[in-house]
Short mmCIF file of C-alpha atoms and ligand atoms in Angstrom, two decimals:
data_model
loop_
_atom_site.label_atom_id
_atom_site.label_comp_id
_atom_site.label_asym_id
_atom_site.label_seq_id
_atom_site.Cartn_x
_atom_site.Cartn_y
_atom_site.Cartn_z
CA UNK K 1 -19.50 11.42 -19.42
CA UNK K 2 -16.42 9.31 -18.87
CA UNK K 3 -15.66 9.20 -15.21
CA UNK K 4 -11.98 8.74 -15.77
CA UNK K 5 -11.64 11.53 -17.79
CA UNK K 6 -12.81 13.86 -15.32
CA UNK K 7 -10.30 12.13 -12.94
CA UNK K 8 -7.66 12.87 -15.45
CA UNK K 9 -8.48 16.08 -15.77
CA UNK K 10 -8.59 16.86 -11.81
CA UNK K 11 -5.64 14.87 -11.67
CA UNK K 12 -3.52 16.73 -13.94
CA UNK K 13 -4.80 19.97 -12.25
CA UNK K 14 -4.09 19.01 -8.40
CA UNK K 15 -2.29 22.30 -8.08
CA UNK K 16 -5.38 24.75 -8.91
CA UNK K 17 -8.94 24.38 -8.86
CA UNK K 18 -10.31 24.02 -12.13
CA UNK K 19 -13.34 25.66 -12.98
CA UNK K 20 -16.97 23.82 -13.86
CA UNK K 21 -16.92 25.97 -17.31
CA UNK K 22 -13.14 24.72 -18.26
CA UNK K 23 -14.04 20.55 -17.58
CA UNK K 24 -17.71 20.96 -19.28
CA UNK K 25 -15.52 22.91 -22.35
CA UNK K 26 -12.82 20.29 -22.25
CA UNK K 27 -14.93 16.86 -22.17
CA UNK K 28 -17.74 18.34 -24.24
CA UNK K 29 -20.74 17.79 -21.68
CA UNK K 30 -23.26 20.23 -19.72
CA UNK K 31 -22.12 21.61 -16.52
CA UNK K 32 -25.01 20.08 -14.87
CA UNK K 33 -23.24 16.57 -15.98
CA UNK K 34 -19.72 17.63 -14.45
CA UNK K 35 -21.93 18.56 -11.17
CA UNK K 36 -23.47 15.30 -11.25
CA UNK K 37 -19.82 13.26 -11.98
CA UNK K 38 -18.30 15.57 -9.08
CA UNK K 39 -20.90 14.20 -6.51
CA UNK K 40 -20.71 10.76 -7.94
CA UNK K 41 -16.47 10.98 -7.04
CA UNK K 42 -16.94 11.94 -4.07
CA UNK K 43 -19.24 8.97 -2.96
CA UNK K 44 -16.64 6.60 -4.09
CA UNK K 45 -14.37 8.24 -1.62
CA UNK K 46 -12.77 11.32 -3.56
CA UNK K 47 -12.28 14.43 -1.85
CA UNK K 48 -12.88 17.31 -3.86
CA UNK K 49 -12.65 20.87 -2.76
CA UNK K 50 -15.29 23.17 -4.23
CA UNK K 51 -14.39 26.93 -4.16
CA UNK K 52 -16.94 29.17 -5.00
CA UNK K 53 -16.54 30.31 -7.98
CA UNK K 54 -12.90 29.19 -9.00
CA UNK K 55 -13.86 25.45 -9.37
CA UNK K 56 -13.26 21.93 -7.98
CA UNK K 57 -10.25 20.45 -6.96
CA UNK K 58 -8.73 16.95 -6.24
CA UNK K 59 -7.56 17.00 -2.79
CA UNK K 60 -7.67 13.09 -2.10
CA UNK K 61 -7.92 9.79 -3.34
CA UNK K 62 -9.86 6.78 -1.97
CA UNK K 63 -7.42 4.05 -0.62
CA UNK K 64 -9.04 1.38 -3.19
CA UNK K 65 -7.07 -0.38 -5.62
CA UNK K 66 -9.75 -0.57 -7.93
CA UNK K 67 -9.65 -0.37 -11.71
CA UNK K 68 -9.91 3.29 -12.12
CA UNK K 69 -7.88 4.14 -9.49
CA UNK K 70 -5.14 1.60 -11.00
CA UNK K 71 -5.75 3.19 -14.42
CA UNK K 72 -5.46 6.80 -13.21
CA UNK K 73 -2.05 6.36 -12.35
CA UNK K 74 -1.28 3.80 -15.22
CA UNK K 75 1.11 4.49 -17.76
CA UNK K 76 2.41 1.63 -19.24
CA UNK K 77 1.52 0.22 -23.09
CA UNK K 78 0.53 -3.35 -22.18
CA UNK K 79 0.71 -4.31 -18.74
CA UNK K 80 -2.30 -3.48 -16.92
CA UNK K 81 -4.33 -2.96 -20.12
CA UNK K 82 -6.56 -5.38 -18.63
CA UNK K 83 -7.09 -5.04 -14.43
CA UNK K 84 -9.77 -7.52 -12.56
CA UNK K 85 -10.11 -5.85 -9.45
CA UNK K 86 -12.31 -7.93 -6.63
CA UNK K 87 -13.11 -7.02 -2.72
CA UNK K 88 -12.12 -10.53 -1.54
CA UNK K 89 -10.53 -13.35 -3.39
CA UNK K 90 -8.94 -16.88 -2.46
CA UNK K 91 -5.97 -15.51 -4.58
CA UNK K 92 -5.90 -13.43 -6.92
CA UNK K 93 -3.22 -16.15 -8.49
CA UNK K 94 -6.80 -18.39 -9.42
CA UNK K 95 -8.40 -15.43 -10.50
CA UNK K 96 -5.43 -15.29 -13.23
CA UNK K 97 -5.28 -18.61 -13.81
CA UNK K 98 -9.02 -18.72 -14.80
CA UNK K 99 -8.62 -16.19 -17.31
CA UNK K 100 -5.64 -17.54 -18.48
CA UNK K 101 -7.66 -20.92 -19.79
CA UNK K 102 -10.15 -18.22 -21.57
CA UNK K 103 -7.47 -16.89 -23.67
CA UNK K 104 -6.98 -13.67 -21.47
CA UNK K 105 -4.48 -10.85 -22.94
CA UNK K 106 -0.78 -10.79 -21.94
CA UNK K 107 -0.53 -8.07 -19.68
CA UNK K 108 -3.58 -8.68 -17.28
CA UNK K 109 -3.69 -8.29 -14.07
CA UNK K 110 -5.85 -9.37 -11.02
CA UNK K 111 -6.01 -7.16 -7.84
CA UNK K 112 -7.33 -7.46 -4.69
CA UNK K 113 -8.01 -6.24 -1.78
CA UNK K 114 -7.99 -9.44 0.46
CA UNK K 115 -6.63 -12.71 -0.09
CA UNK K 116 -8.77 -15.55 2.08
CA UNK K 117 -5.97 -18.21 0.63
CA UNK K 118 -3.43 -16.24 -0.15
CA UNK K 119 -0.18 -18.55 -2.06
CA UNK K 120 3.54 -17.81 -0.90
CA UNK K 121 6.28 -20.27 -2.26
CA UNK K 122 7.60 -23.77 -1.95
CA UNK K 123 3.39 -23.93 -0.44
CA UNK K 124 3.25 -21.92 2.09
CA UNK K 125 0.35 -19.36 3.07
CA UNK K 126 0.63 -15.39 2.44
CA UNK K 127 -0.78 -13.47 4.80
CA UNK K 128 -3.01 -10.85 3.01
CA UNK K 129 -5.24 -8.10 4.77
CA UNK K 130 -7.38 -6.06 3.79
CA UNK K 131 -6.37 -2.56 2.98
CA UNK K 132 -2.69 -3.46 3.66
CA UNK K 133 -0.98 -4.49 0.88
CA UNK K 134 -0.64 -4.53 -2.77
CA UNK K 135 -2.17 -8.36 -3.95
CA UNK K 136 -1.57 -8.61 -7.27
CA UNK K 137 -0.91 -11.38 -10.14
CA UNK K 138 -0.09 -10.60 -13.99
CA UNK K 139 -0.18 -12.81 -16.99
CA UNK K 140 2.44 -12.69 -19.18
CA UNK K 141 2.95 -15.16 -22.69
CA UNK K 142 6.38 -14.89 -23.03
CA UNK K 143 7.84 -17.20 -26.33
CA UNK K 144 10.81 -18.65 -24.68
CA UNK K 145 11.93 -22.59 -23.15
CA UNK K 146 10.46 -23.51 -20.34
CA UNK K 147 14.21 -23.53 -18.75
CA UNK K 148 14.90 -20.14 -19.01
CA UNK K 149 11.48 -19.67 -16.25
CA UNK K 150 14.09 -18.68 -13.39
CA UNK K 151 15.28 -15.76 -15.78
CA UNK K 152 11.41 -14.50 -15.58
CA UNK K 153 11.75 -14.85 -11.78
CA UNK K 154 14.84 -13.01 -11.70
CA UNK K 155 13.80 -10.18 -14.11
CA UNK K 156 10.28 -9.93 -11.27
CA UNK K 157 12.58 -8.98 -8.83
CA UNK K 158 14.64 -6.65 -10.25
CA UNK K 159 11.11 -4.92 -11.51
CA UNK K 160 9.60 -5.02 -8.71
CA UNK K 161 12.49 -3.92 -5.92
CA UNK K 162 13.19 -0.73 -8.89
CA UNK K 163 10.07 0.58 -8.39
CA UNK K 164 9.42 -0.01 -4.60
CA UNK K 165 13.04 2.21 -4.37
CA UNK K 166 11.57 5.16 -5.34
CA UNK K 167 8.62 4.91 -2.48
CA UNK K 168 11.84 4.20 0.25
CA UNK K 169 14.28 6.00 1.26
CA UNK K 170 17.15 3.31 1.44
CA UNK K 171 17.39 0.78 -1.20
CA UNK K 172 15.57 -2.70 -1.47
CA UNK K 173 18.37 -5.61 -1.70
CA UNK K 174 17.37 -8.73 -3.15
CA UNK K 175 17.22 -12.35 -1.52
CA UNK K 176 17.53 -15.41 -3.99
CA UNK K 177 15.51 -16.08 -5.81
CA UNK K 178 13.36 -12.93 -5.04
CA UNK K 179 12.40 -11.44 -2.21
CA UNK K 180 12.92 -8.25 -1.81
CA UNK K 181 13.79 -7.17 1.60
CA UNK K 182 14.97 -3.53 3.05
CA UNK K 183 17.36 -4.36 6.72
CA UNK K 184 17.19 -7.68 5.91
CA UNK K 185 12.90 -7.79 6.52
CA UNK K 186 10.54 -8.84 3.60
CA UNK K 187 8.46 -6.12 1.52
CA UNK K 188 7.38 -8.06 -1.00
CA UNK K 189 7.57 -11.54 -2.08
CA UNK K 190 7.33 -12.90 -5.51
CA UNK K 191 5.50 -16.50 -6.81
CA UNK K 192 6.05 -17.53 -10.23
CA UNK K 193 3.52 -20.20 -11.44
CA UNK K 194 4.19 -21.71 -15.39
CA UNK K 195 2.36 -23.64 -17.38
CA UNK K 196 4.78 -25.14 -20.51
CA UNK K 197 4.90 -27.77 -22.86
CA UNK K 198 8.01 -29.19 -23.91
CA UNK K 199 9.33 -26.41 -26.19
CA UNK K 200 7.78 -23.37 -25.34
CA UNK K 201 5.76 -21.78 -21.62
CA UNK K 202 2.06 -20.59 -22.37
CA UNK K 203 1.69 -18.68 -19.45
CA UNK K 204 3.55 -17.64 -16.75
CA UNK K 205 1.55 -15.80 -13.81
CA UNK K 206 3.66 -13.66 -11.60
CA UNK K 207 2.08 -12.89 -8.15
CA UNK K 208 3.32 -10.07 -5.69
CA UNK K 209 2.48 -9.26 -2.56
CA UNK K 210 3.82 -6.07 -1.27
CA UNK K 211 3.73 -4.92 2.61
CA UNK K 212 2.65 -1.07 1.79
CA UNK K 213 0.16 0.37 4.41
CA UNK K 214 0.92 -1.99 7.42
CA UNK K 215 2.24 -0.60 10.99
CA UNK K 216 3.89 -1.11 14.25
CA UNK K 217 2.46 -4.37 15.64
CA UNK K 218 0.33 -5.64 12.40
CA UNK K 219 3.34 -7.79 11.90
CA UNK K 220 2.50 -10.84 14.60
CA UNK K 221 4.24 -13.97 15.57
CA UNK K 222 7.19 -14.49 13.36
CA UNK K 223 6.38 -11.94 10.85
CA UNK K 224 7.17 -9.38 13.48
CA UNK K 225 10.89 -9.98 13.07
CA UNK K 226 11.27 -10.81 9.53
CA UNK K 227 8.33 -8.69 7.79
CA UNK K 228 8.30 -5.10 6.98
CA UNK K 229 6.29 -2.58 5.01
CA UNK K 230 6.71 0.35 3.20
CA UNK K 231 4.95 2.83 5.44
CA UNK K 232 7.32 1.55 8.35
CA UNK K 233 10.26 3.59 6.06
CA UNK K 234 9.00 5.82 4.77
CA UNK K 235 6.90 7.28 7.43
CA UNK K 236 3.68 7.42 5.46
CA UNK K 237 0.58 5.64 4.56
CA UNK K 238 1.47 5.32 0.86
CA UNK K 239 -0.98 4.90 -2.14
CA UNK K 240 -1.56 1.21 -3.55
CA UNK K 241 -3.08 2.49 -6.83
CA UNK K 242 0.16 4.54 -7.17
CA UNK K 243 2.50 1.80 -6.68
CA UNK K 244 0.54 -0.56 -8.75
CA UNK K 245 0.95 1.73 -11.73
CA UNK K 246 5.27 2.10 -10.72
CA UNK K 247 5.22 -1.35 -10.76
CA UNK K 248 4.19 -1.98 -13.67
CA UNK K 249 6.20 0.53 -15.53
CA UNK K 250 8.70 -0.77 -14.10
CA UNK K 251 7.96 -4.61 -14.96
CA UNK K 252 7.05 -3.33 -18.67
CA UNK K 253 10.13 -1.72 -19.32
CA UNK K 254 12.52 -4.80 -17.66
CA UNK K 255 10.44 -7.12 -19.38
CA UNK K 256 10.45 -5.51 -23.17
CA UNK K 257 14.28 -5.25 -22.69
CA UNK K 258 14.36 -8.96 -22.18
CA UNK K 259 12.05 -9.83 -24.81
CA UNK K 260 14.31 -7.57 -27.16
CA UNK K 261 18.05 -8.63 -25.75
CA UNK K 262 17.91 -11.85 -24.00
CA UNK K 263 18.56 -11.27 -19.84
CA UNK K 264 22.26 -9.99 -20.17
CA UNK K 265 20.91 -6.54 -18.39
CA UNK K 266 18.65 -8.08 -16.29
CA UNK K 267 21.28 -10.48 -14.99
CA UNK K 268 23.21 -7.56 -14.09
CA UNK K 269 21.02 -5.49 -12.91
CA UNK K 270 19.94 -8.91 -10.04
CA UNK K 271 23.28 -9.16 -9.71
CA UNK K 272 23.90 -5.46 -8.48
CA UNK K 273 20.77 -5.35 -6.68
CA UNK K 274 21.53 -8.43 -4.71
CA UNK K 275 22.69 -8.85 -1.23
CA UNK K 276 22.89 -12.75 -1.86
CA UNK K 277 26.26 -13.07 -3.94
CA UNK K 278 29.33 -13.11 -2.38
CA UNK K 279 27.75 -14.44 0.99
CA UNK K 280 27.83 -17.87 2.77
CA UNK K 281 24.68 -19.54 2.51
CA UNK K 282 22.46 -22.35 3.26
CA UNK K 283 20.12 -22.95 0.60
CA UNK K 284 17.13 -25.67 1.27
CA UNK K 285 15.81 -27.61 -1.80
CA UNK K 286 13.64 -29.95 -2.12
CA UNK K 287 16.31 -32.94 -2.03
CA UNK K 288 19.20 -31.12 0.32
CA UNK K 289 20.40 -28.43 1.71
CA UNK K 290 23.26 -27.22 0.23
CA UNK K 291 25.93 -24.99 2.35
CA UNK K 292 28.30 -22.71 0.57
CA UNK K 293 29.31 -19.39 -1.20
CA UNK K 294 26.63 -18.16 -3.70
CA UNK K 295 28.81 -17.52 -6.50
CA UNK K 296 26.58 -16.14 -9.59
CA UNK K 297 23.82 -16.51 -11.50
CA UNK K 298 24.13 -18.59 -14.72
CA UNK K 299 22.39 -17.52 -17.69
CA UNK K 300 19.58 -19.76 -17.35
CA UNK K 301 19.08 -17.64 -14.04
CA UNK K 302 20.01 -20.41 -11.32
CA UNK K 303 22.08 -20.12 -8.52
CA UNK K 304 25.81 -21.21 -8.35
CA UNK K 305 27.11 -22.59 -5.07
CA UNK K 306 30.99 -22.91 -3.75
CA UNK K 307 30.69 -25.39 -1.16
CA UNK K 308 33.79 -25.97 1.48
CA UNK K 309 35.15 -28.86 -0.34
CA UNK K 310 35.33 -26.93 -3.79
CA UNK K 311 32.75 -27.96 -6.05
CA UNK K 312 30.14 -25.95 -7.68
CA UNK K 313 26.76 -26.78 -7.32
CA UNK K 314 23.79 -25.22 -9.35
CA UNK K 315 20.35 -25.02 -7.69
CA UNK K 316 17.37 -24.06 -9.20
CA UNK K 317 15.16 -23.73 -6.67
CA UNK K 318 14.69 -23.44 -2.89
CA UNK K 319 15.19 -21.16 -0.26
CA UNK K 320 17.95 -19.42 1.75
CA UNK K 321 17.90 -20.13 5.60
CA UNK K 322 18.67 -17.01 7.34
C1 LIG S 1 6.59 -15.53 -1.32
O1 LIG S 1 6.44 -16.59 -0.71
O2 LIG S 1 7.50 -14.76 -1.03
C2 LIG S 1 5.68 -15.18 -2.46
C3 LIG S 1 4.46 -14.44 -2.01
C4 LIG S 1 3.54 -14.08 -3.15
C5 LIG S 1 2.23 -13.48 -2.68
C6 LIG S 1 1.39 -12.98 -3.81
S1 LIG S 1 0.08 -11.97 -3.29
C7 LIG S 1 -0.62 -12.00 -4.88
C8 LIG S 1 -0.46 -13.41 -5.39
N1 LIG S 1 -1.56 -14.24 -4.93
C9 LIG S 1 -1.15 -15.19 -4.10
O3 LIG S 1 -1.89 -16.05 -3.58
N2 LIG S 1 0.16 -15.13 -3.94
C10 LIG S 1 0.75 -14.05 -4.69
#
């Protein structure tokens, strides 16, 4: 019998028990099978209430963000249709990459639970404990230049702080390029790593790392000040699997409009969602640091910088100093 269909079927009853005789009518197998399936849950961490009589039901999930979890929860058409979940990685950015070179599928993604080496951007380190945090990359082929990458950076933000809103109850703003941070203290970061020739990218792997599960005083040394997680918002443990699945909606349904339209609506929608434009900013990259008004984004998705004498500068990359 098909674990996850048993899940789905517990799942979509989480209201009422459901009885042995309705899931051994519904999946087609011997009660003796759902019994067996039943115990087999709850060793991987499922609670399920038995009542005598009226049936099993789902109480509680494990907090794993393994692949059936993931796909429990999963709704999207293409992203996710592929998940590599691991205990322990370096980062789960390699794990992509690897698959990548073997022709893997638009739309994977690699999970895990712990990053040893975990990648932020412009090199630094990501701190990523177990249990945490969501640690995630996806592959994506998108047919476009290789200048419009900073659109694809853009359009992970906007996915990304969308569906963390509906897990918080204030809304995410969004840092250039893309961080997305709630009072001004990181939830999640973004790293965007492209491979291109001159004409079109092959792959593009977008990593997130998303603060969920973390509390009072796991933030230490700098992060105290400047990270935050979900839970610290909301109140509540939250559930990774559950958020995984959000985010990728989310991501699926940004990205297909862009693929469709061109980043007109996803321009906007950074553009709302930021708390960036309008303010005066120092911006480090790797030649200067450039002091100004952030202005807009231009189509191609960089920055545009007022500085005190006038001009406009465009920057691609870098980061804001706060
Ligand atoms: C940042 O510096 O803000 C970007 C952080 C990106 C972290 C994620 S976690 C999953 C993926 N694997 C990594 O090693 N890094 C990214």
């Amino acid at each position: 019998m098909n674990k996850n269909r048993l899940l789905q079927l517990l799942m979509a009853h989480r209201d009422r028990p459901v009885s042995g005789q309705e899931i051994s009518d519904e999946l087609q197998v011997s009660r003796t099978a759902v019994w067996k399936q039943i115990e087999e849950l709850r060793k991987n961490g499922y609670e399920i209430e038995a009542a005598s009589r009226r049936g099993y039901r789902l109480v509680r999930f494990p907090d794993r963000v393994g692949t059936e979890e993931i796909m429990l929860h999963l709704t999207t058409e293409r992203l996710g249709c592929s998940i590599i979940y691991n205990d322990t990685v370096t980062s789960t950015q390699e794990i992509v990459r690897e698959q990548a070179e073997k022709g893997g599928v638009e739309g994977l993604i690699a999970v895990a639970n712990e990053q040893v080496e975990g990648r932020g951007r412009l090199g630094r380190s990501w701190q990523s404990s177990p249990e945490q945090g969501i640690w995630m990359s996806l592959l994506l082929r998108p047919q476009v230049p290789p200048r419009y990458a900073p659109q694809l950076t853009l359009l992970s933000a906007v996915a990304l702080a969308e569906a963390l809103d509906g897990y918080l109850p204030e809304p995410t703003a969004i840092k250039w390029p893309n961080d997305i941070r709630i009072h001004k203290r990181k939830l999640a970061g973004i790293l965007t790593e492209m491979q291109a020739d001159m004409d079109e990218v092959q792959t593009v792997i977008v990593g997130m790392g998303i603060n969920v599960n973390q509390a009072d005083g796991d933030f230490t040394g700098e992060l105290a000040e400047k990270a935050a997680s979900i839970r610290q918002y909301a109140g509540v443990r939250q559930s990774r699997p559950q958020i995984i699945a959000s985010i990728l909606k989310s991501y699926e349904s940004w990205y297909n409009e862009y693929l469709t339209n061109g980043f007109g609506a996803v321009k906007a929608a950074w553009s709302n969602k930021t708390d960036t434009l309008g303010s005066f900013i120092q911006v480090e990259t790797s030649r200067q640091t450039v002091e100004g008004t952030a202005l807009c984004i231009t189509d191609e998705g960089a920055l545009q910088v007022q500085k005190t004498d006038g001009s406009i500068q465009t920057v691609h990359s870098g980061e804001i100093l706060d």
